[in-house]
Amino acid sequence: MRDYLLTLCVTAAVTYLLTGPVRKFAIAVGAMPEIRARDVHREPTPRLGGIAMFFGLCAGLLVADNLQNLNGVFELSNEPRALLSGAALIWLVGVLDDKFEIDALIKLGAQMIAAGVMVMQGLTILWIPVPGIGMVSLTDWQGTLLTVALVVITINAVNFVDGLDGLAAGMVCLASAAFFLYAYRIWYGYGIEAAAPATLFAAILMGMCVGFLPHNMHPARIFMGDSGSMLIGLVLAAGAISVTGQVDMDALAVFEGSTRQATHAALPVFIPLLLPMTIIAIPFADLVLAVVRRAWNGKSPFAADRGHLHHRLLDIGHSHSRSVLIMYFWSALIAFGVVAYSVHSASMWILLIVVGLSAVGLVLLLLPRFTPRAPLWAQAIVPPRYRRRVPEASETPEASEASEVVGGEAVSGAAGGPCEPQAPTAEPEERTPVPAGVNGATALGARSRVPDRWKAGFRN
């Protein structure tokens, strides 16, 4: 565990330190695209954050190769080299896309090629565990197709969810943390060396995300771009492929005596059938909904729009930061819930805790639909939107009686003093909704209109 933590820290440090220079480089080369209709940020922000993340990946693999306890992963398996080869290819395509906007079909082809490169070097699914049957060996073409499909789905799921500051990096970091606990238990708890590469990949992926997040949290100073989102998606898929296709179920059941104990011991091996999808459950759901929505509207599945899950959270009234935290909550709940169930499948407490937390998550999700007002004694400690409305001076009865409109001219009287005609007041110009941006404004709806915010009269 100490060596894994050291690898994670080195990866995070390299990524963090390189992100600043990469930001300056992105500004210098003009990798700051104009704001699109579906974007929620208000100022052009440089991309190419994936450059720092890729060098963090290289630093993590280099450090692990020189550690005594992790050096065996490179000697007994070719999977780290396969990961580096595929990552380098997909990262290069992402860098070009961040600068020149490559066509979506070209990126899809590059993703398939990157997956094929990993398959050629041994990072592939050799067999899959099927409940009630056992381990089912796959032919070469079956393993290749399944591996390519998992890589492409994971990459695009992560890419689709990269729409808010810190969202993709944080969700993948939580997913990789859950996957690390699962893979480490298989490797260290059961002594199965085949799970060591997946454990290493998860630790490095956590370091990449942790190092990049300080620069990417709202308001973001740099975006990871496709060079980063496709890269972390590929690393996440590589870990799932490694542990799914390499762990032998018999190696777990042999440690138990009775049939029931053997069933519970074999349960962690069946989890890889679901764990890769539960880890990216939220991004995958967003991907499926996006494809269905675009096809239903007669558009291409690759045509970008403003209908993703994080956009919907903004639309119903959540702020930028709260939308990101809600997505974090659901991703962590699903990923860690599945890992906890794989450890203690016979415990009902785990199921009850997951159900209870899901109820809390639903309440937080629907919170903008309700606008409760805090009592007077709590006005100073609650957010402004929950405070009671304080009328402006112009809205008091005294002010209303002191102002009259005569023949289209505004005439103001004050305690019997002389009245002078004033020029007609101009109609207030119509304001357009303010999209969510660096100040955390909500995206759509009545609360985002400037006149309404001025009339609120909250005392901060």
Short mmCIF file of C-alpha atoms in Angstrom, two decimals:
data_model
loop_
_atom_site.label_atom_id
_atom_site.label_comp_id
_atom_site.label_asym_id
_atom_site.label_seq_id
_atom_site.Cartn_x
_atom_site.Cartn_y
_atom_site.Cartn_z
CA MET A 1 0.00 0.00 0.00
CA ARG A 2 2.89 2.38 0.72
CA ASP A 3 4.22 1.96 -2.81
CA TYR A 4 0.81 2.59 -4.31
CA LEU A 5 0.43 5.76 -2.27
CA LEU A 6 3.87 6.92 -3.37
CA THR A 7 2.96 6.30 -7.00
CA LEU A 8 -0.30 8.19 -6.53
CA CYS A 9 1.45 11.17 -4.90
CA VAL A 10 4.12 11.39 -7.60
CA THR A 11 1.49 11.24 -10.35
CA ALA A 12 -0.57 13.94 -8.65
CA ALA A 13 2.45 16.18 -8.05
CA VAL A 14 3.67 15.97 -11.65
CA THR A 15 0.19 16.62 -13.01
CA TYR A 16 -0.37 19.56 -10.66
CA LEU A 17 2.99 21.21 -11.35
CA LEU A 18 2.73 20.85 -15.13
CA THR A 19 -0.82 22.14 -15.43
CA GLY A 20 0.24 25.77 -14.91
CA PRO A 21 2.85 25.79 -17.72
CA VAL A 22 0.45 23.83 -19.93
CA ARG A 23 -2.15 26.54 -19.42
CA LYS A 24 0.27 29.20 -20.59
CA PHE A 25 1.19 27.03 -23.56
CA ALA A 26 -2.48 26.56 -24.48
CA ILE A 27 -3.03 30.32 -24.40
CA ALA A 28 0.07 30.90 -26.52
CA VAL A 29 -0.98 28.44 -29.24
CA GLY A 30 -4.57 29.66 -29.23
CA ALA A 31 -6.22 26.55 -27.81
CA MET A 32 -9.06 28.69 -26.40
CA PRO A 33 -12.16 28.05 -28.52
CA GLU A 34 -15.00 30.52 -28.60
CA ILE A 35 -17.91 29.97 -26.24
CA ARG A 36 -20.56 27.76 -27.81
CA ALA A 37 -24.31 27.80 -27.22
CA ARG A 38 -24.17 24.70 -25.01
CA ASP A 39 -21.28 25.92 -22.86
CA VAL A 40 -21.91 27.14 -19.33
CA HIS A 41 -18.73 29.14 -18.84
CA ARG A 42 -18.75 32.83 -19.75
CA GLU A 43 -15.13 33.46 -20.67
CA PRO A 44 -12.88 31.61 -23.14
CA THR A 45 -10.85 29.07 -21.17
CA PRO A 46 -7.74 27.27 -22.42
CA ARG A 47 -7.85 23.54 -23.00
CA LEU A 48 -5.04 20.97 -23.40
CA GLY A 49 -5.07 20.02 -19.72
CA GLY A 50 -4.66 16.44 -20.91
CA ILE A 51 -0.99 17.19 -21.64
CA ALA A 52 -0.22 17.49 -17.95
CA MET A 53 -2.33 14.43 -17.17
CA PHE A 54 -0.48 12.33 -19.74
CA PHE A 55 2.93 13.24 -18.33
CA GLY A 56 1.55 12.45 -14.89
CA LEU A 57 0.63 9.00 -16.21
CA CYS A 58 4.15 8.52 -17.57
CA ALA A 59 5.68 9.65 -14.26
CA GLY A 60 3.49 7.23 -12.31
CA LEU A 61 4.44 4.27 -14.50
CA LEU A 62 8.12 5.23 -14.31
CA VAL A 63 8.08 5.42 -10.52
CA ALA A 64 6.20 2.13 -10.19
CA ASP A 65 8.71 0.43 -12.46
CA ASN A 66 11.52 1.39 -10.07
CA LEU A 67 9.78 0.32 -6.86
CA GLN A 68 10.68 -3.09 -5.54
CA ASN A 69 7.16 -4.21 -4.71
CA LEU A 70 5.63 -2.97 -7.96
CA ASN A 71 8.43 -3.83 -10.36
CA GLY A 72 7.01 -7.32 -10.75
CA VAL A 73 3.95 -5.90 -12.51
CA PHE A 74 6.19 -4.85 -15.40
CA GLU A 75 8.22 -8.07 -15.39
CA LEU A 76 5.30 -10.51 -15.31
CA SER A 77 2.85 -8.58 -17.47
CA ASN A 78 2.94 -6.49 -20.61
CA GLU A 79 -0.24 -4.64 -19.68
CA PRO A 80 1.43 -1.40 -18.44
CA ARG A 81 3.23 -1.05 -21.78
CA ALA A 82 0.00 -1.77 -23.62
CA LEU A 83 -1.75 0.93 -21.61
CA LEU A 84 0.99 3.46 -22.34
CA SER A 85 0.85 2.72 -26.07
CA GLY A 86 -2.91 3.11 -26.30
CA ALA A 87 -2.87 6.17 -24.04
CA ALA A 88 -0.21 7.89 -26.15
CA LEU A 89 -2.26 7.40 -29.31
CA ILE A 90 -5.57 8.59 -27.88
CA TRP A 91 -3.83 11.50 -26.14
CA LEU A 92 -2.23 12.67 -29.40
CA VAL A 93 -5.58 12.61 -31.17
CA GLY A 94 -7.12 14.52 -28.27
CA VAL A 95 -4.45 17.22 -28.41
CA LEU A 96 -5.09 17.71 -32.13
CA ASP A 97 -8.83 17.88 -31.48
CA ASP A 98 -8.40 20.49 -28.75
CA LYS A 99 -6.53 22.69 -31.19
CA PHE A 100 -8.09 21.96 -34.60
CA GLU A 101 -11.54 20.37 -33.83
CA ILE A 102 -11.25 16.94 -35.45
CA ASP A 103 -14.37 15.28 -36.88
CA ALA A 104 -16.24 12.98 -34.48
CA LEU A 105 -15.96 9.95 -36.77
CA ILE A 106 -12.19 10.37 -36.94
CA LYS A 107 -12.02 10.41 -33.15
CA LEU A 108 -14.19 7.29 -32.99
CA GLY A 109 -11.83 5.52 -35.38
CA ALA A 110 -8.84 6.61 -33.30
CA GLN A 111 -10.48 5.20 -30.17
CA MET A 112 -10.93 1.84 -31.88
CA ILE A 113 -7.34 1.86 -33.07
CA ALA A 114 -6.08 2.66 -29.58
CA ALA A 115 -8.12 -0.24 -28.19
CA GLY A 116 -6.72 -2.48 -30.92
CA VAL A 117 -3.17 -1.47 -30.01
CA MET A 118 -3.78 -2.54 -26.42
CA VAL A 119 -5.28 -5.84 -27.57
CA MET A 120 -2.25 -6.58 -29.74
CA GLN A 121 0.00 -6.15 -26.69
CA GLY A 122 -2.01 -8.44 -24.44
CA LEU A 123 -4.41 -6.10 -22.65
CA THR A 124 -7.61 -7.89 -23.61
CA ILE A 125 -10.48 -9.89 -22.16
CA LEU A 126 -9.58 -13.58 -22.31
CA TRP A 127 -12.62 -14.95 -20.46
CA ILE A 128 -15.63 -13.72 -18.60
CA PRO A 129 -17.27 -15.19 -15.48
CA VAL A 130 -20.91 -16.18 -15.99
CA PRO A 131 -23.04 -16.88 -12.89
CA GLY A 132 -24.16 -20.49 -12.77
CA ILE A 133 -21.71 -21.57 -15.47
CA GLY A 134 -18.27 -20.42 -14.41
CA MET A 135 -15.45 -19.06 -16.52
CA VAL A 136 -16.25 -18.91 -20.23
CA SER A 137 -13.26 -18.63 -22.54
CA LEU A 138 -13.52 -16.24 -25.45
CA THR A 139 -12.11 -16.62 -28.90
CA ASP A 140 -9.65 -14.06 -30.18
CA TRP A 141 -12.20 -12.11 -32.16
CA GLN A 142 -14.77 -12.23 -29.37
CA GLY A 143 -12.26 -10.92 -26.85
CA THR A 144 -11.14 -8.21 -29.28
CA LEU A 145 -14.67 -7.01 -30.02
CA LEU A 146 -15.62 -6.98 -26.35
CA THR A 147 -12.45 -5.10 -25.42
CA VAL A 148 -12.87 -2.49 -28.15
CA ALA A 149 -16.53 -1.99 -27.24
CA LEU A 150 -15.75 -1.47 -23.55
CA VAL A 151 -12.95 1.01 -24.34
CA VAL A 152 -15.05 3.05 -26.78
CA ILE A 153 -18.09 3.15 -24.46
CA THR A 154 -16.04 4.21 -21.45
CA ILE A 155 -14.11 6.90 -23.33
CA ASN A 156 -17.24 8.48 -24.76
CA ALA A 157 -19.13 8.23 -21.47
CA VAL A 158 -16.41 10.18 -19.70
CA ASN A 159 -16.16 12.62 -22.60
CA PHE A 160 -19.90 13.28 -22.55
CA VAL A 161 -19.95 14.07 -18.84
CA ASP A 162 -17.11 16.60 -19.14
CA GLY A 163 -19.38 19.64 -19.23
CA LEU A 164 -18.91 21.42 -15.90
CA ASP A 165 -15.84 22.59 -14.04
CA GLY A 166 -14.28 19.67 -12.19
CA LEU A 167 -17.10 17.25 -13.04
CA ALA A 168 -15.31 14.62 -15.15
CA ALA A 169 -12.09 14.64 -13.12
CA GLY A 170 -13.96 14.34 -9.82
CA MET A 171 -16.30 11.58 -10.96
CA VAL A 172 -13.48 9.53 -12.46
CA CYS A 173 -11.41 10.06 -9.30
CA LEU A 174 -14.23 8.65 -7.17
CA ALA A 175 -14.74 5.77 -9.58
CA SER A 176 -11.04 4.92 -9.63
CA ALA A 177 -10.91 5.04 -5.81
CA ALA A 178 -13.72 2.48 -5.61
CA PHE A 179 -12.05 0.37 -8.27
CA PHE A 180 -8.73 0.56 -6.43
CA LEU A 181 -10.31 -0.84 -3.27
CA TYR A 182 -11.88 -3.66 -5.24
CA ALA A 183 -8.73 -4.56 -7.20
CA TYR A 184 -6.47 -4.25 -4.16
CA ARG A 185 -8.67 -6.66 -2.23
CA ILE A 186 -8.47 -9.19 -5.06
CA TRP A 187 -4.69 -8.82 -5.33
CA TYR A 188 -3.66 -8.54 -1.68
CA GLY A 189 -6.55 -10.29 0.05
CA TYR A 190 -6.60 -13.35 -2.17
CA GLY A 191 -2.99 -13.24 -3.40
CA ILE A 192 -3.93 -13.13 -7.09
CA GLU A 193 -1.11 -11.40 -8.98
CA ALA A 194 -3.26 -10.99 -12.09
CA ALA A 195 -5.11 -8.14 -10.34
CA ALA A 196 -1.91 -6.15 -9.68
CA PRO A 197 -1.92 -4.20 -13.00
CA ALA A 198 -5.51 -3.08 -12.47
CA THR A 199 -4.63 -1.90 -8.96
CA LEU A 200 -1.71 0.10 -10.33
CA PHE A 201 -3.84 1.65 -13.08
CA ALA A 202 -6.44 2.77 -10.55
CA ALA A 203 -3.82 4.37 -8.28
CA ILE A 204 -2.26 6.26 -11.19
CA LEU A 205 -5.67 7.39 -12.43
CA MET A 206 -6.50 8.78 -8.99
CA GLY A 207 -3.22 10.72 -9.02
CA MET A 208 -3.96 12.20 -12.44
CA CYS A 209 -7.38 13.44 -11.36
CA VAL A 210 -6.27 14.70 -7.93
CA GLY A 211 -3.41 16.66 -9.47
CA PHE A 212 -5.62 18.27 -12.10
CA LEU A 213 -8.68 19.07 -9.96
CA PRO A 214 -7.22 22.15 -8.15
CA HIS A 215 -6.86 23.86 -11.53
CA ASN A 216 -10.21 22.66 -12.83
CA MET A 217 -12.58 23.35 -9.93
CA HIS A 218 -15.13 26.10 -10.41
CA PRO A 219 -14.21 28.63 -11.68
CA ALA A 220 -11.86 26.59 -13.86
CA ARG A 221 -8.61 28.09 -15.04
CA ILE A 222 -8.06 25.33 -17.61
CA PHE A 223 -10.09 22.50 -19.14
CA MET A 224 -8.77 19.00 -19.70
CA GLY A 225 -10.28 18.93 -23.20
CA ASP A 226 -10.61 15.77 -25.23
CA SER A 227 -6.93 15.10 -24.66
CA GLY A 228 -7.72 14.61 -20.98
CA SER A 229 -11.24 13.18 -20.99
CA MET A 230 -10.44 10.48 -23.55
CA LEU A 231 -7.20 9.69 -21.74
CA ILE A 232 -8.75 9.11 -18.31
CA GLY A 233 -11.59 7.18 -19.94
CA LEU A 234 -9.10 4.83 -21.58
CA VAL A 235 -7.17 4.30 -18.33
CA LEU A 236 -10.39 3.53 -16.48
CA ALA A 237 -11.40 1.03 -19.15
CA ALA A 238 -7.95 -0.57 -19.12
CA GLY A 239 -8.23 -1.35 -15.42
CA ALA A 240 -11.66 -2.90 -15.86
CA ILE A 241 -10.45 -5.00 -18.79
CA SER A 242 -7.40 -6.17 -16.89
CA VAL A 243 -9.24 -7.41 -13.79
CA THR A 244 -12.21 -8.80 -15.74
CA GLY A 245 -10.31 -10.92 -18.19
CA GLN A 246 -7.40 -12.11 -16.01
CA VAL A 247 -8.82 -13.20 -12.63
CA ASP A 248 -9.54 -16.92 -12.30
CA MET A 249 -12.67 -17.72 -10.30
CA ASP A 250 -11.29 -21.06 -9.08
CA ALA A 251 -8.46 -19.23 -7.33
CA LEU A 252 -11.05 -17.67 -5.01
CA ALA A 253 -13.33 -20.62 -4.36
CA VAL A 254 -10.47 -22.91 -3.39
CA PHE A 255 -9.98 -20.99 -0.14
CA GLU A 256 -13.45 -21.88 1.14
CA GLY A 257 -14.88 -25.15 2.34
CA SER A 258 -18.67 -25.27 2.07
CA THR A 259 -20.67 -24.54 -1.06
CA ARG A 260 -22.23 -21.43 0.44
CA GLN A 261 -18.85 -20.07 1.48
CA ALA A 262 -17.50 -20.81 -1.99
CA THR A 263 -20.40 -18.91 -3.52
CA HIS A 264 -19.67 -15.84 -1.39
CA ALA A 265 -15.97 -16.12 -2.17
CA ALA A 266 -16.70 -16.25 -5.88
CA LEU A 267 -18.98 -13.22 -5.74
CA PRO A 268 -16.14 -10.69 -6.17
CA VAL A 269 -15.30 -12.37 -9.48
CA PHE A 270 -18.81 -11.86 -10.81
CA ILE A 271 -18.69 -8.20 -9.82
CA PRO A 272 -16.45 -7.28 -12.82
CA LEU A 273 -19.43 -7.98 -15.04
CA LEU A 274 -21.19 -5.02 -13.40
CA LEU A 275 -18.49 -2.95 -11.73
CA PRO A 276 -17.10 -1.29 -14.90
CA MET A 277 -20.60 -0.15 -15.78
CA THR A 278 -21.56 0.88 -12.25
CA ILE A 279 -18.37 2.90 -11.96
CA ILE A 280 -19.43 4.92 -15.01
CA ALA A 281 -23.16 4.45 -14.39
CA ILE A 282 -23.93 8.17 -14.40
CA PRO A 283 -21.79 8.99 -17.48
CA PHE A 284 -23.10 5.87 -19.25
CA ALA A 285 -26.71 6.86 -18.55
CA ASP A 286 -25.94 10.32 -19.89
CA LEU A 287 -24.42 8.74 -23.02
CA VAL A 288 -27.46 6.53 -23.68
CA LEU A 289 -29.92 9.35 -23.09
CA ALA A 290 -27.94 11.65 -25.39
CA VAL A 291 -27.94 9.13 -28.24
CA VAL A 292 -31.66 8.43 -27.86
CA ARG A 293 -32.50 12.13 -27.58
CA ARG A 294 -30.54 13.11 -30.66
CA ALA A 295 -31.83 10.22 -32.73
CA TRP A 296 -35.41 11.03 -31.69
CA ASN A 297 -34.91 14.64 -32.82
CA GLY A 298 -33.48 13.52 -36.16
CA LYS A 299 -29.91 14.58 -35.33
CA SER A 300 -26.63 12.75 -35.44
CA PRO A 301 -25.63 10.93 -32.23
CA PHE A 302 -22.40 12.92 -32.36
CA ALA A 303 -24.13 16.32 -32.63
CA ALA A 304 -23.48 18.27 -29.43
CA ASP A 305 -26.43 19.76 -27.57
CA ARG A 306 -27.44 21.16 -24.22
CA GLY A 307 -29.43 18.26 -22.81
CA HIS A 308 -26.94 16.39 -20.66
CA LEU A 309 -27.67 15.52 -17.06
CA HIS A 310 -25.54 18.34 -15.69
CA HIS A 311 -27.35 20.81 -17.94
CA ARG A 312 -30.68 19.58 -16.59
CA LEU A 313 -29.47 20.10 -13.03
CA LEU A 314 -28.67 23.70 -13.91
CA ASP A 315 -32.04 24.12 -15.60
CA ILE A 316 -34.04 23.11 -12.54
CA GLY A 317 -32.25 25.68 -10.41
CA HIS A 318 -29.07 24.15 -9.01
CA SER A 319 -25.96 26.28 -8.99
CA HIS A 320 -22.81 25.21 -10.79
CA SER A 321 -21.05 23.94 -7.68
CA ARG A 322 -24.10 22.15 -6.32
CA SER A 323 -24.71 20.39 -9.64
CA VAL A 324 -21.16 19.05 -9.57
CA LEU A 325 -21.51 17.89 -5.96
CA ILE A 326 -24.77 16.09 -6.74
CA MET A 327 -23.12 14.21 -9.60
CA TYR A 328 -20.23 13.36 -7.27
CA PHE A 329 -22.68 12.02 -4.68
CA TRP A 330 -24.49 9.66 -7.04
CA SER A 331 -21.29 8.39 -8.65
CA ALA A 332 -19.73 7.63 -5.27
CA LEU A 333 -22.91 6.02 -3.96
CA ILE A 334 -23.20 3.62 -6.89
CA ALA A 335 -19.50 2.73 -7.17
CA PHE A 336 -18.74 2.31 -3.45
CA GLY A 337 -22.10 0.63 -2.88
CA VAL A 338 -21.27 -2.12 -5.37
CA VAL A 339 -17.78 -2.58 -3.93
CA ALA A 340 -19.18 -2.80 -0.39
CA TYR A 341 -21.73 -5.36 -1.52
CA SER A 342 -18.99 -7.47 -3.10
CA VAL A 343 -17.22 -7.58 0.28
CA HIS A 344 -20.23 -8.23 2.54
CA SER A 345 -22.99 -9.51 0.29
CA ALA A 346 -24.82 -11.19 3.18
CA SER A 347 -25.23 -7.98 5.19
CA MET A 348 -28.57 -6.19 4.97
CA TRP A 349 -27.07 -3.07 6.52
CA ILE A 350 -25.27 -2.25 3.27
CA LEU A 351 -28.52 -2.36 1.31
CA LEU A 352 -30.32 -0.25 3.92
CA ILE A 353 -27.53 2.35 3.92
CA VAL A 354 -27.56 2.58 0.13
CA VAL A 355 -31.35 2.98 0.10
CA GLY A 356 -31.19 5.65 2.81
CA LEU A 357 -28.48 7.60 1.02
CA SER A 358 -30.45 7.34 -2.22
CA ALA A 359 -33.42 8.96 -0.50
CA VAL A 360 -31.16 11.76 0.73
CA GLY A 361 -29.84 12.19 -2.79
CA LEU A 362 -33.35 12.50 -4.21
CA VAL A 363 -34.22 15.18 -1.66
CA LEU A 364 -31.10 17.15 -2.59
CA LEU A 365 -31.88 16.67 -6.26
CA LEU A 366 -35.39 18.13 -5.94
CA LEU A 367 -34.46 20.85 -3.47
CA PRO A 368 -34.74 23.75 -5.98
CA ARG A 369 -38.38 22.82 -6.55
CA PHE A 370 -39.05 23.97 -3.01
CA THR A 371 -38.05 27.39 -1.68
CA PRO A 372 -38.54 27.27 2.08
CA ARG A 373 -37.96 30.48 3.99
CA ALA A 374 -35.85 30.41 7.10
CA PRO A 375 -37.19 31.96 10.34
CA LEU A 376 -36.09 35.46 11.29
CA TRP A 377 -33.48 34.28 13.77
CA ALA A 378 -31.67 32.28 11.06
CA GLN A 379 -31.55 34.98 8.39
CA ALA A 380 -27.86 35.68 8.88
CA ILE A 381 -26.64 32.09 8.54
CA VAL A 382 -28.64 30.70 5.61
CA PRO A 383 -27.93 31.29 1.90
CA PRO A 384 -29.59 34.37 0.38
CA ARG A 385 -32.17 32.37 -1.59
CA TYR A 386 -33.69 31.08 1.68
CA ARG A 387 -33.95 34.48 3.37
CA ARG A 388 -37.19 36.39 3.69
CA ARG A 389 -37.76 39.16 1.23
CA VAL A 390 -36.96 42.65 2.49
CA PRO A 391 -38.89 45.39 0.58
CA GLU A 392 -36.92 48.20 -0.97
CA ALA A 393 -37.47 51.82 0.07
CA SER A 394 -39.23 52.53 -3.24
CA GLU A 395 -41.77 49.82 -2.44
CA THR A 396 -42.93 51.31 0.93
CA PRO A 397 -46.37 53.01 1.13
CA GLU A 398 -44.79 56.38 1.96
CA ALA A 399 -42.69 56.29 -1.17
CA SER A 400 -45.67 55.26 -3.28
CA GLU A 401 -47.76 58.22 -2.05
CA ALA A 402 -44.92 60.65 -2.78
CA SER A 403 -44.83 59.81 -6.47
CA GLU A 404 -47.58 60.38 -9.02
CA VAL A 405 -47.67 60.14 -12.78
CA VAL A 406 -49.59 62.92 -14.55
CA GLY A 407 -50.13 62.97 -18.32
CA GLY A 408 -47.17 60.74 -19.00
CA GLU A 409 -44.84 62.97 -16.89
CA ALA A 410 -43.46 61.90 -13.54
CA VAL A 411 -44.27 64.56 -10.87
CA SER A 412 -42.80 64.05 -7.42
CA GLY A 413 -44.08 65.86 -4.32
CA ALA A 414 -42.33 66.08 -0.99
CA ALA A 415 -44.12 67.37 2.14
CA GLY A 416 -45.88 70.28 0.43
CA GLY A 417 -42.83 71.54 -1.44
CA PRO A 418 -42.85 72.72 -5.04
CA CYS A 419 -43.22 70.14 -7.75
CA GLU A 420 -41.24 70.19 -10.98
CA PRO A 421 -42.06 68.14 -14.04
CA GLN A 422 -39.56 65.44 -14.79
CA ALA A 423 -38.72 63.72 -18.02
CA PRO A 424 -40.64 60.53 -18.67
CA THR A 425 -38.85 57.52 -17.25
CA ALA A 426 -37.47 55.11 -19.81
CA GLU A 427 -38.84 51.61 -19.92
CA PRO A 428 -36.42 49.09 -18.42
CA GLU A 429 -34.67 47.24 -21.17
CA GLU A 430 -35.31 43.55 -21.47
CA ARG A 431 -32.57 41.40 -20.02
CA THR A 432 -31.69 37.99 -21.28
CA PRO A 433 -31.07 35.05 -18.94
CA VAL A 434 -27.55 34.83 -17.62
CA PRO A 435 -26.03 31.38 -18.20
CA ALA A 436 -24.11 29.63 -15.46
CA GLY A 437 -20.59 30.92 -15.39
CA VAL A 438 -17.70 31.85 -13.19
CA ASN A 439 -19.95 33.49 -10.62
CA GLY A 440 -22.12 30.41 -10.13
CA ALA A 441 -25.30 31.88 -11.67
CA THR A 442 -28.00 29.38 -12.50
CA ALA A 443 -28.53 28.57 -16.15
CA LEU A 444 -32.17 28.96 -17.08
CA GLY A 445 -35.44 29.90 -15.47
CA ALA A 446 -36.88 32.89 -13.69
CA ARG A 447 -34.15 33.02 -11.04
CA SER A 448 -31.49 33.79 -13.65
CA ARG A 449 -33.07 37.01 -14.95
CA VAL A 450 -31.26 40.15 -13.84
CA PRO A 451 -34.36 42.27 -12.94
CA ASP A 452 -35.65 39.48 -10.69
CA ARG A 453 -32.32 39.29 -8.90
CA TRP A 454 -32.37 43.07 -8.39
CA LYS A 455 -35.91 42.97 -7.00
CA ALA A 456 -35.11 40.24 -4.56
CA GLY A 457 -33.82 42.76 -2.06
CA PHE A 458 -31.74 40.30 -0.05
CA ARG A 459 -29.53 41.79 2.61
CA ASN A 460 -26.12 40.08 2.52
#
